[in-house]
Structures are given as C-alpha cells and as structure tokens.
Coordinates of C-alpha atoms in Angstrom, one line a residue:
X190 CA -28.8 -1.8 -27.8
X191 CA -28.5 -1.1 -31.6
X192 CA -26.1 -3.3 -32.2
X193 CA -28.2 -5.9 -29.8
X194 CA -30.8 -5.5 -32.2
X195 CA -29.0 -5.7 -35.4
X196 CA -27.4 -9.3 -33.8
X197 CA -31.0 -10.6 -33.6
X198 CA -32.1 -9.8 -36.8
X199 CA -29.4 -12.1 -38.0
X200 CA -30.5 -14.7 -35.2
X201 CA -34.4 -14.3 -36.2
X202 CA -32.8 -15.2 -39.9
X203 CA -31.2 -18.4 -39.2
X204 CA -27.4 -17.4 -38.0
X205 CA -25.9 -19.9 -35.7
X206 CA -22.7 -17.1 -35.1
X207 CA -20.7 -14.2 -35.0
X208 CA -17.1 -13.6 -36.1
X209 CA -16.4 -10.1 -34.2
X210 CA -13.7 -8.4 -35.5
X211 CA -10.7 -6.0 -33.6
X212 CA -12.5 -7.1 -29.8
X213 CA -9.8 -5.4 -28.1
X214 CA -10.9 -2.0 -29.7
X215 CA -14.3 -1.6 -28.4
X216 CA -13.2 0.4 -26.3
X217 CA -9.6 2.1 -26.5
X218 CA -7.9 0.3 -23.3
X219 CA -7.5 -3.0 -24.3
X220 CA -6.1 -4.1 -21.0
X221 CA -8.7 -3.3 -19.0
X222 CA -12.1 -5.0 -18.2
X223 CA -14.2 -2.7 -20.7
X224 CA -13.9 -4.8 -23.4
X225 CA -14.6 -8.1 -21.9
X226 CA -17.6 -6.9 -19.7
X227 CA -19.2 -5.2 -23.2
X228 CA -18.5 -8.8 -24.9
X229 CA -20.1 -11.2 -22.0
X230 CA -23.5 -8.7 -22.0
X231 CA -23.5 -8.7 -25.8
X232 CA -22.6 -12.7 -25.7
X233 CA -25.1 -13.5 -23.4
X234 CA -28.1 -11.5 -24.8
X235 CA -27.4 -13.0 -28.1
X236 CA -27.3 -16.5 -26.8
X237 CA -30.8 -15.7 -24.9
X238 CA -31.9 -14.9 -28.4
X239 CA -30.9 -17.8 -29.8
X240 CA -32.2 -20.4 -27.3
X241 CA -35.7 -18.5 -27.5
X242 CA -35.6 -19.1 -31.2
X243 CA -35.6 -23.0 -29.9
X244 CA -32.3 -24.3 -30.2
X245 CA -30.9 -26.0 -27.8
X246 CA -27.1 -25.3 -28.2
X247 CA -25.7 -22.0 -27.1
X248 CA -24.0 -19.5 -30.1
X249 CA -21.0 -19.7 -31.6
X250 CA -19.3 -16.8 -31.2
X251 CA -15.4 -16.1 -32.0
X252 CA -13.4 -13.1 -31.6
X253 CA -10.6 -11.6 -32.9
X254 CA -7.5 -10.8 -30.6
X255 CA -4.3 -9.9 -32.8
X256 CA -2.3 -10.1 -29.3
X257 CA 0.3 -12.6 -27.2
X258 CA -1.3 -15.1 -25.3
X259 CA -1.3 -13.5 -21.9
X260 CA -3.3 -10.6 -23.2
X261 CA -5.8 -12.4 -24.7
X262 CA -6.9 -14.6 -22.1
X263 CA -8.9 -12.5 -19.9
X264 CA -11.1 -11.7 -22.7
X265 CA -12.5 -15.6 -22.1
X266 CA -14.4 -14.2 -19.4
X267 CA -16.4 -12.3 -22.4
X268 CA -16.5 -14.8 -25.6
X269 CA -16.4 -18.4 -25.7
X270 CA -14.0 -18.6 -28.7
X271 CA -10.6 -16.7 -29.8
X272 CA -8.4 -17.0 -32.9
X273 CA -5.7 -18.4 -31.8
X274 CA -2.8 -16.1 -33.3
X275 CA 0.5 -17.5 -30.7
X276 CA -0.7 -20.9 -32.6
X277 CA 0.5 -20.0 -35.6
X278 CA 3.5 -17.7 -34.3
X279 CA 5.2 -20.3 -32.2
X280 CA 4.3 -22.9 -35.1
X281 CA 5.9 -20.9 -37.8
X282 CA 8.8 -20.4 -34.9
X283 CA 9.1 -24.0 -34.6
X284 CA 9.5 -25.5 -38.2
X285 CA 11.4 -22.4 -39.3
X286 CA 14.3 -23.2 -36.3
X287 CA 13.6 -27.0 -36.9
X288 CA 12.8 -27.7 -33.4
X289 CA 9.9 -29.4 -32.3
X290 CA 10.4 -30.5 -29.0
X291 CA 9.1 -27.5 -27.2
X292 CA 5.7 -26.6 -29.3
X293 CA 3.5 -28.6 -27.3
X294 CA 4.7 -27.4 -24.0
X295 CA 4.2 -24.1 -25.5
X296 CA 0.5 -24.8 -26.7
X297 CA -0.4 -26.6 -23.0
X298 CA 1.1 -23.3 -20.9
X299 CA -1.4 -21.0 -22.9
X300 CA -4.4 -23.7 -22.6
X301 CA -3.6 -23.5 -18.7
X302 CA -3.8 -20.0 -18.7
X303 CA -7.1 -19.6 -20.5
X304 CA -8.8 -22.5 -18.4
X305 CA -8.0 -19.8 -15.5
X306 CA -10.8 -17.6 -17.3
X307 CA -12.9 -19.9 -18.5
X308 CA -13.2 -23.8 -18.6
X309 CA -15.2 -24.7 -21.7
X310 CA -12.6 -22.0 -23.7
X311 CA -12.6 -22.9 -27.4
X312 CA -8.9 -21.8 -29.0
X313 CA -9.8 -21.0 -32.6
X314 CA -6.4 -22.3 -34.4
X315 CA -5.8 -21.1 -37.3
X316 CA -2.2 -20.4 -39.7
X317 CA -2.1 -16.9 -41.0
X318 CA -5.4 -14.8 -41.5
X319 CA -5.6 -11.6 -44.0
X320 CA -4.1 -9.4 -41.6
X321 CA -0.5 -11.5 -41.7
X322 CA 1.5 -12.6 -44.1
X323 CA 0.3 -15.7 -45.8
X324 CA 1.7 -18.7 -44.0
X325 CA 3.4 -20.1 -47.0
X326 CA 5.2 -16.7 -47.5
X327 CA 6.4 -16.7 -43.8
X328 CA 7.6 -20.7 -44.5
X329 CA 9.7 -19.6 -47.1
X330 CA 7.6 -20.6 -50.0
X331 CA 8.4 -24.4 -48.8
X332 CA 5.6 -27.1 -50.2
X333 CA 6.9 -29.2 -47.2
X334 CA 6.5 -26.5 -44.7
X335 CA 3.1 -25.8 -46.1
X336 CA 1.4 -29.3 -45.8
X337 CA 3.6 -29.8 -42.3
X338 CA 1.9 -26.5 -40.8
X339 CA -1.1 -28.1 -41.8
X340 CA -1.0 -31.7 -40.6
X341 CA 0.4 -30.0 -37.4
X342 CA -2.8 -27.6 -37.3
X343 CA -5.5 -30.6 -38.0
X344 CA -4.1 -33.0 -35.7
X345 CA -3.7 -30.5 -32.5
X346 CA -6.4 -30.0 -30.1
X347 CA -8.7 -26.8 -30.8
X348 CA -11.1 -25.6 -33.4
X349 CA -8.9 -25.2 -36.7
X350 CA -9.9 -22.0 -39.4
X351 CA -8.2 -22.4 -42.9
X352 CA -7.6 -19.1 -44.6
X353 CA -8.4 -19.2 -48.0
X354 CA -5.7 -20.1 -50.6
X355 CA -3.8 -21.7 -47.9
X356 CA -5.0 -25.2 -48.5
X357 CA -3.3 -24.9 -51.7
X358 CA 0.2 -23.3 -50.5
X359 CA -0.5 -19.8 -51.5
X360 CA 2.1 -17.3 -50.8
X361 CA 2.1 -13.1 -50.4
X362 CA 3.3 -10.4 -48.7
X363 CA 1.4 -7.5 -46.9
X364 CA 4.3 -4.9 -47.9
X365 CA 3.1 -5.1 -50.9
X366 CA -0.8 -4.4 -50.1
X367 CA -3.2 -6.3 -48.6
X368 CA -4.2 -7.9 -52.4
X369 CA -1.4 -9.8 -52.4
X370 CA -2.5 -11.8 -49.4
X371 CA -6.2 -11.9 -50.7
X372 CA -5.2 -13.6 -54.1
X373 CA -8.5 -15.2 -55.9
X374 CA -8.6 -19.2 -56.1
X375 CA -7.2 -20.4 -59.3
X376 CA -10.3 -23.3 -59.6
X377 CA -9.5 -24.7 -63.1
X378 CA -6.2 -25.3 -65.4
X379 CA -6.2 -22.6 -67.8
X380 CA -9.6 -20.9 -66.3
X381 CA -9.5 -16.7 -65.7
X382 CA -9.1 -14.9 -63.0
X383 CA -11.9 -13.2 -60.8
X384 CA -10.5 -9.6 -61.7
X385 CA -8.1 -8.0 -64.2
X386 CA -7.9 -5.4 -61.3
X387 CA -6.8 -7.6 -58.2
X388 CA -3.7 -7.6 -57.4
X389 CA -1.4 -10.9 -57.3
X390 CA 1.8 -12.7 -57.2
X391 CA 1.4 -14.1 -61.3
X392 CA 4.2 -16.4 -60.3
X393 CA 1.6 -18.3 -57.6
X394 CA -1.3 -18.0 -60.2
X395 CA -0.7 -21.2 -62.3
X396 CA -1.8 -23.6 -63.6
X397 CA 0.2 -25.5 -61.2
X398 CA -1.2 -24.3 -58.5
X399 CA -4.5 -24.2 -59.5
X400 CA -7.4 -26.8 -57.6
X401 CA -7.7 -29.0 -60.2
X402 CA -4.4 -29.6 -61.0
X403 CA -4.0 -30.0 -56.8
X404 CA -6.8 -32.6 -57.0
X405 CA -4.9 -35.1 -59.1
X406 CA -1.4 -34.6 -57.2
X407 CA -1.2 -37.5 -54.5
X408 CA 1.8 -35.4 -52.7
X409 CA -0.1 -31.9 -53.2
X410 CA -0.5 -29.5 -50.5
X411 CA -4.4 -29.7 -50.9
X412 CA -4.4 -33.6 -50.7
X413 CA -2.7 -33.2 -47.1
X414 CA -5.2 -31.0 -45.9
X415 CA -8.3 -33.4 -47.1
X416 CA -6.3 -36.5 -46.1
X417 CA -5.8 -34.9 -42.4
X418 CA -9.2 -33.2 -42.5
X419 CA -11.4 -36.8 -43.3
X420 CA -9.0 -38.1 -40.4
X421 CA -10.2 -35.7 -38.2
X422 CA -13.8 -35.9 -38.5
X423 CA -13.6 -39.7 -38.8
X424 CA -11.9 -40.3 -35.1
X425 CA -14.0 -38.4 -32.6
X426 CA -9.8 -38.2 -30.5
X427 CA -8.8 -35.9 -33.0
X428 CA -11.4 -33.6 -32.8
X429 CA -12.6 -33.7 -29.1
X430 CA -9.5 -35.3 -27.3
X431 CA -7.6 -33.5 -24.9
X432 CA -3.6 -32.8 -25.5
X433 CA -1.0 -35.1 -24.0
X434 CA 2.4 -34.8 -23.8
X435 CA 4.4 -37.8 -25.3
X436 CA 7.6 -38.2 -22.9
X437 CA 9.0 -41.1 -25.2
X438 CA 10.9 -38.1 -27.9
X439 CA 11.4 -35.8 -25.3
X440 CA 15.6 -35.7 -26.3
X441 CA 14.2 -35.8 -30.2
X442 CA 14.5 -31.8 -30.7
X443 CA 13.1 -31.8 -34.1
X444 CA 10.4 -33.4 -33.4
X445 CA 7.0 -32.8 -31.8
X446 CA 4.7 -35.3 -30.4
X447 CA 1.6 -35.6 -28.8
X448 CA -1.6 -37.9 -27.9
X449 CA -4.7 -37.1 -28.7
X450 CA -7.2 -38.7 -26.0
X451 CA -10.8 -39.5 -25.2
X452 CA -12.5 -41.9 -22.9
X453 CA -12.7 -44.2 -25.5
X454 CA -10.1 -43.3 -28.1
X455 CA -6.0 -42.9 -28.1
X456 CA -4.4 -41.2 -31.0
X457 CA -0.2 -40.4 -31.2
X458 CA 0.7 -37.8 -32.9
X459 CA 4.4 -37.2 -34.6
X460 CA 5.9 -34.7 -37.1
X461 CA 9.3 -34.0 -37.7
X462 CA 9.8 -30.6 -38.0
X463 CA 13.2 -30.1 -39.5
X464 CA 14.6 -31.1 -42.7
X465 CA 16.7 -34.1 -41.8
X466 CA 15.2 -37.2 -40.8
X467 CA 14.1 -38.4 -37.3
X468 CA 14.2 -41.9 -35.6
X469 CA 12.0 -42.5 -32.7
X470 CA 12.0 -45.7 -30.3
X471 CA 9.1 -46.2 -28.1
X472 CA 8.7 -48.9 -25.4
X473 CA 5.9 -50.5 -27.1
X474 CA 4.7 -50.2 -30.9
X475 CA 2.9 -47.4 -31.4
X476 CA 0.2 -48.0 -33.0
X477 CA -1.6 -48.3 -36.4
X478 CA -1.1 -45.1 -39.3
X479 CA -4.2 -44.3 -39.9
X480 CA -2.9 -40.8 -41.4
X481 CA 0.6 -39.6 -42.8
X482 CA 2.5 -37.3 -44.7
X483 CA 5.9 -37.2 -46.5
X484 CA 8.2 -40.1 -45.5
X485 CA 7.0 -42.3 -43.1
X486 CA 8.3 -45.6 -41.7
X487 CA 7.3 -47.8 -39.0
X488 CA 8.7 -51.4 -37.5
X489 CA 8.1 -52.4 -34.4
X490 CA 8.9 -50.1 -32.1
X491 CA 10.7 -48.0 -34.3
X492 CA 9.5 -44.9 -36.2
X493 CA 11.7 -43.1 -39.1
X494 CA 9.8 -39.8 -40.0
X495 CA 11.1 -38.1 -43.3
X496 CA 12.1 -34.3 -43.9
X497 CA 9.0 -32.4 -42.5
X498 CA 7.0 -35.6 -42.3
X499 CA 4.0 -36.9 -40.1
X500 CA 1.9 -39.3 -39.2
X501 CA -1.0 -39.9 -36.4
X502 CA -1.4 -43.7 -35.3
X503 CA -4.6 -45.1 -33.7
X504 CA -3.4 -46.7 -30.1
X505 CA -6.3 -47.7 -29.0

C-alpha cells in the first residue's frame, strides 16, 4: 500500500512511467508466481491512477529482468514491458562469431514465447545497461562493431533504450568498478570533466571521442545512431512493423536480414555482420536505401554490403 501511495504521488505530479528495478527480487523465489502477481496488482492500480488523472493511454511501465529469455517471460503476465537483456547477448554473440544468419530466428523464438504470456508484450531492446560491460568493451573496442550493434538495434522490432555514452562508442569494464562503465559525456573538445573524482578509462576521454568532435564526423558512431534513429521515427515500419524473416540470404551466414512490415509499409533490412564482405541476389530488386551504414552497394538485384555494413530499403 506504501509503495501504492508513493507511485501516485508521482502520477498526481505528471509521470507517465515507472522503470522498476531487480523485479525478480521482490520476493526471494524468482521462479515462482510471487513476483508477477505483486507486479500485475501494483501495475494495474497504478494504471487506474493514471486513467483517473484523465489520460486516456494506459502507463508505461518497464521492468528489469537480468535473466535468459525463458525466465523472463512469465513475468508478462505482471508488466507490460521488459529490458530485453538476450537482445543484446545473442547480438554481441552474433557479430563477435560473424554469423548472422541465425539472429533473427533467435529474436522470433523469444517473441513467440512471450506472446504466450501476453499479446500486447513490449521487448524493451537495449545494448548493455550499467550492470554489464559496456557494449563497445564486449565488441572489442571496434568502431564498426559499435555503429553495427546499433543500426542492428534501431532497425529491429521492439522499443530500443540507448545507455548513455554508447551512442558515442564508449568502452569499460565492471572488473574494474562500476565507474568505469558510468564514464561522464565528454560534450565539448577540450571541455572538463564532471568530477576529478570519477573514475574513467582517460584513453576513451578525448577529444576524439568527445560529442562535438562526433557531430562533424560523417562516419562517427554518433552520426549512425541519428542517421538510424530519424529513419525510424520517419517510417511508421520501422517502428511499429512486425518482424519478418527474409528467406532470400538464408545460405548468407554472415548476414542477417529481415522485413519490417505494416499494412501499409514494407521495409528490408540487411547487415553484414562479419568482417569480409557479403553479396546478396534477390529475385526482384529490393528496394530503395533510404538508410545505410559502412559500404553499401546496390544494382539491380544485387546487393554488396561492406565489412559490418547495413542498409534498410523501402519496398513498398
């Protein structure tokens, strides 16, 4: 009831969500259905709240699940929304082994298995949070790998969370401390630091690497992630269309392809996950780039995608 309380406050204030932290350790059996009975009542009493403050939309409210898949996906029965961790760990899988050809199966078995829970499920996608190691750290350090992560996170169905620092390739290691995956933004060339006292990696805290200098690289890791971002919010497939297989590269291993699709709208999606090149031949031409990064080529019915390159075509 307290915390029922304390929820509304927040409500009362203005708050159109929650972020809930450690779900499975509400109670100390994570596996059984404690945790998502105490979520639902808290979920739904909040949501009352909020439509008798007259909105019309229910609450956003996401939870955290550091767990596999098949653990987290009862807990849908509680929350509408969960980071999705395997996201990120069968991603970081893929590009690391240079195989793409099996990350969208991957994605589509978990998607089934949540749907079993609930139908309007919302997978919270996300790269590394501040409890792993930052995702350019587990990419080794790799530029490429960086902005391929995140043209494979913004073009893939689901609600994607950036961590902070990764839109401009930050690296760091939780062995040594959690500071060093917390690093401040570096906003300006030459500008300070937040703290003398925080801990960092000083060979990630350059000028280099700062946003400014970022801003004015047409190749930068923080160009790729506005470039795939405005795509996303400009073609209502990209954010809203479901995930379809593309059968047409099924014998490309390196590479991973999808369509993004809505009643109106038809997106193909391609990235090359390794770091040789890839040719692709589709029956028909596939499309118009609308978005791309790395090396891309198109003619005809032929594709060439670049060492960790991609590119998302409107079809139709």
């Amino acid at each position: 009831k307290a915390l029922a309380q304390a929820a509304d406050k927040w409500i009362d204030m203005g708050v159109d969500g929650f972020r809930l932290d450690a779900i499975k350790h509400i109670y100390h059996n994570a596996s059984s259905d404690e945790n998502p009975t105490f979520l639902k009542k808290f979920y739904d009493h909040c949501n009352a709240t909020y439509h008798a403050a007259g909105h019309t939309d229910d609450i956003y409210m996401v939870g955290e699940h550091f767990s596999e898949a098949g653990e987290v996906a009862p807990y849908y029965k509680g929350l509408p929304a969960f980071f999705e961790f395997c996201f990120w760990w069968r991603l970081s899988d893929a590009i690391n082994n240079g195989r793409g050809s099996d990350f969208v199966g991957q994605i589509q078995s978990y998607q089934k298995l949540y749907a079993q829970y609930r139908t309007d499920y919302i997978e919270a996608t996300k790269l590394s949070n501040h409890d792993e190691d930052r995702a350019a750290e587990v990419l080794g350090r790799s530029a490429d790998k960086a902005k391929l992560a995140a043209a494979v996170l913004l073009s893939c169905s689901g609600h994607p969370y950036i961590y902070q620092g990764e839109e401009l390739g930050y690296w760091g290691s939780k062995s040594g401390g959690d500071e060093y995956v917390r690093g401040p933004i570096r906003w300006t060339i030459g500008g300070a630091l937040a703290s003398a006292k925080v801990r960092y990696d000083s060979a990630m805290m350059t000028d280099e690497l700062s946003v400014e200098a970022e801003n004015e690289k047409e190749n930068s890791v923080l160009t790729v992630y506005r470039n795939f971002a405005a795509a996303r919010r400009h073609y209502p497939a990209l954010t809203y269309g479901i995930l379809g297989y593309c059968s047409e590269v099924a014998g490309v291993q390196n590479v991973a392809a999808w369509y993004r699709i809505t009643d109106s709208q038809k997106m193909l999606v391609v990235h090359n996950f390794s770091a040789g090149s890839a040719n692709l031949n589709f029956k028909s031409e596939p499309g118009i780039i609308i978005c791309s990064n790395g090396t891309v080529s198109a003619n005809g019915t032929k594709v060439t995608l670049g060492a960790y390159s991609s590119a998302i075509f409107l079809q139709k």
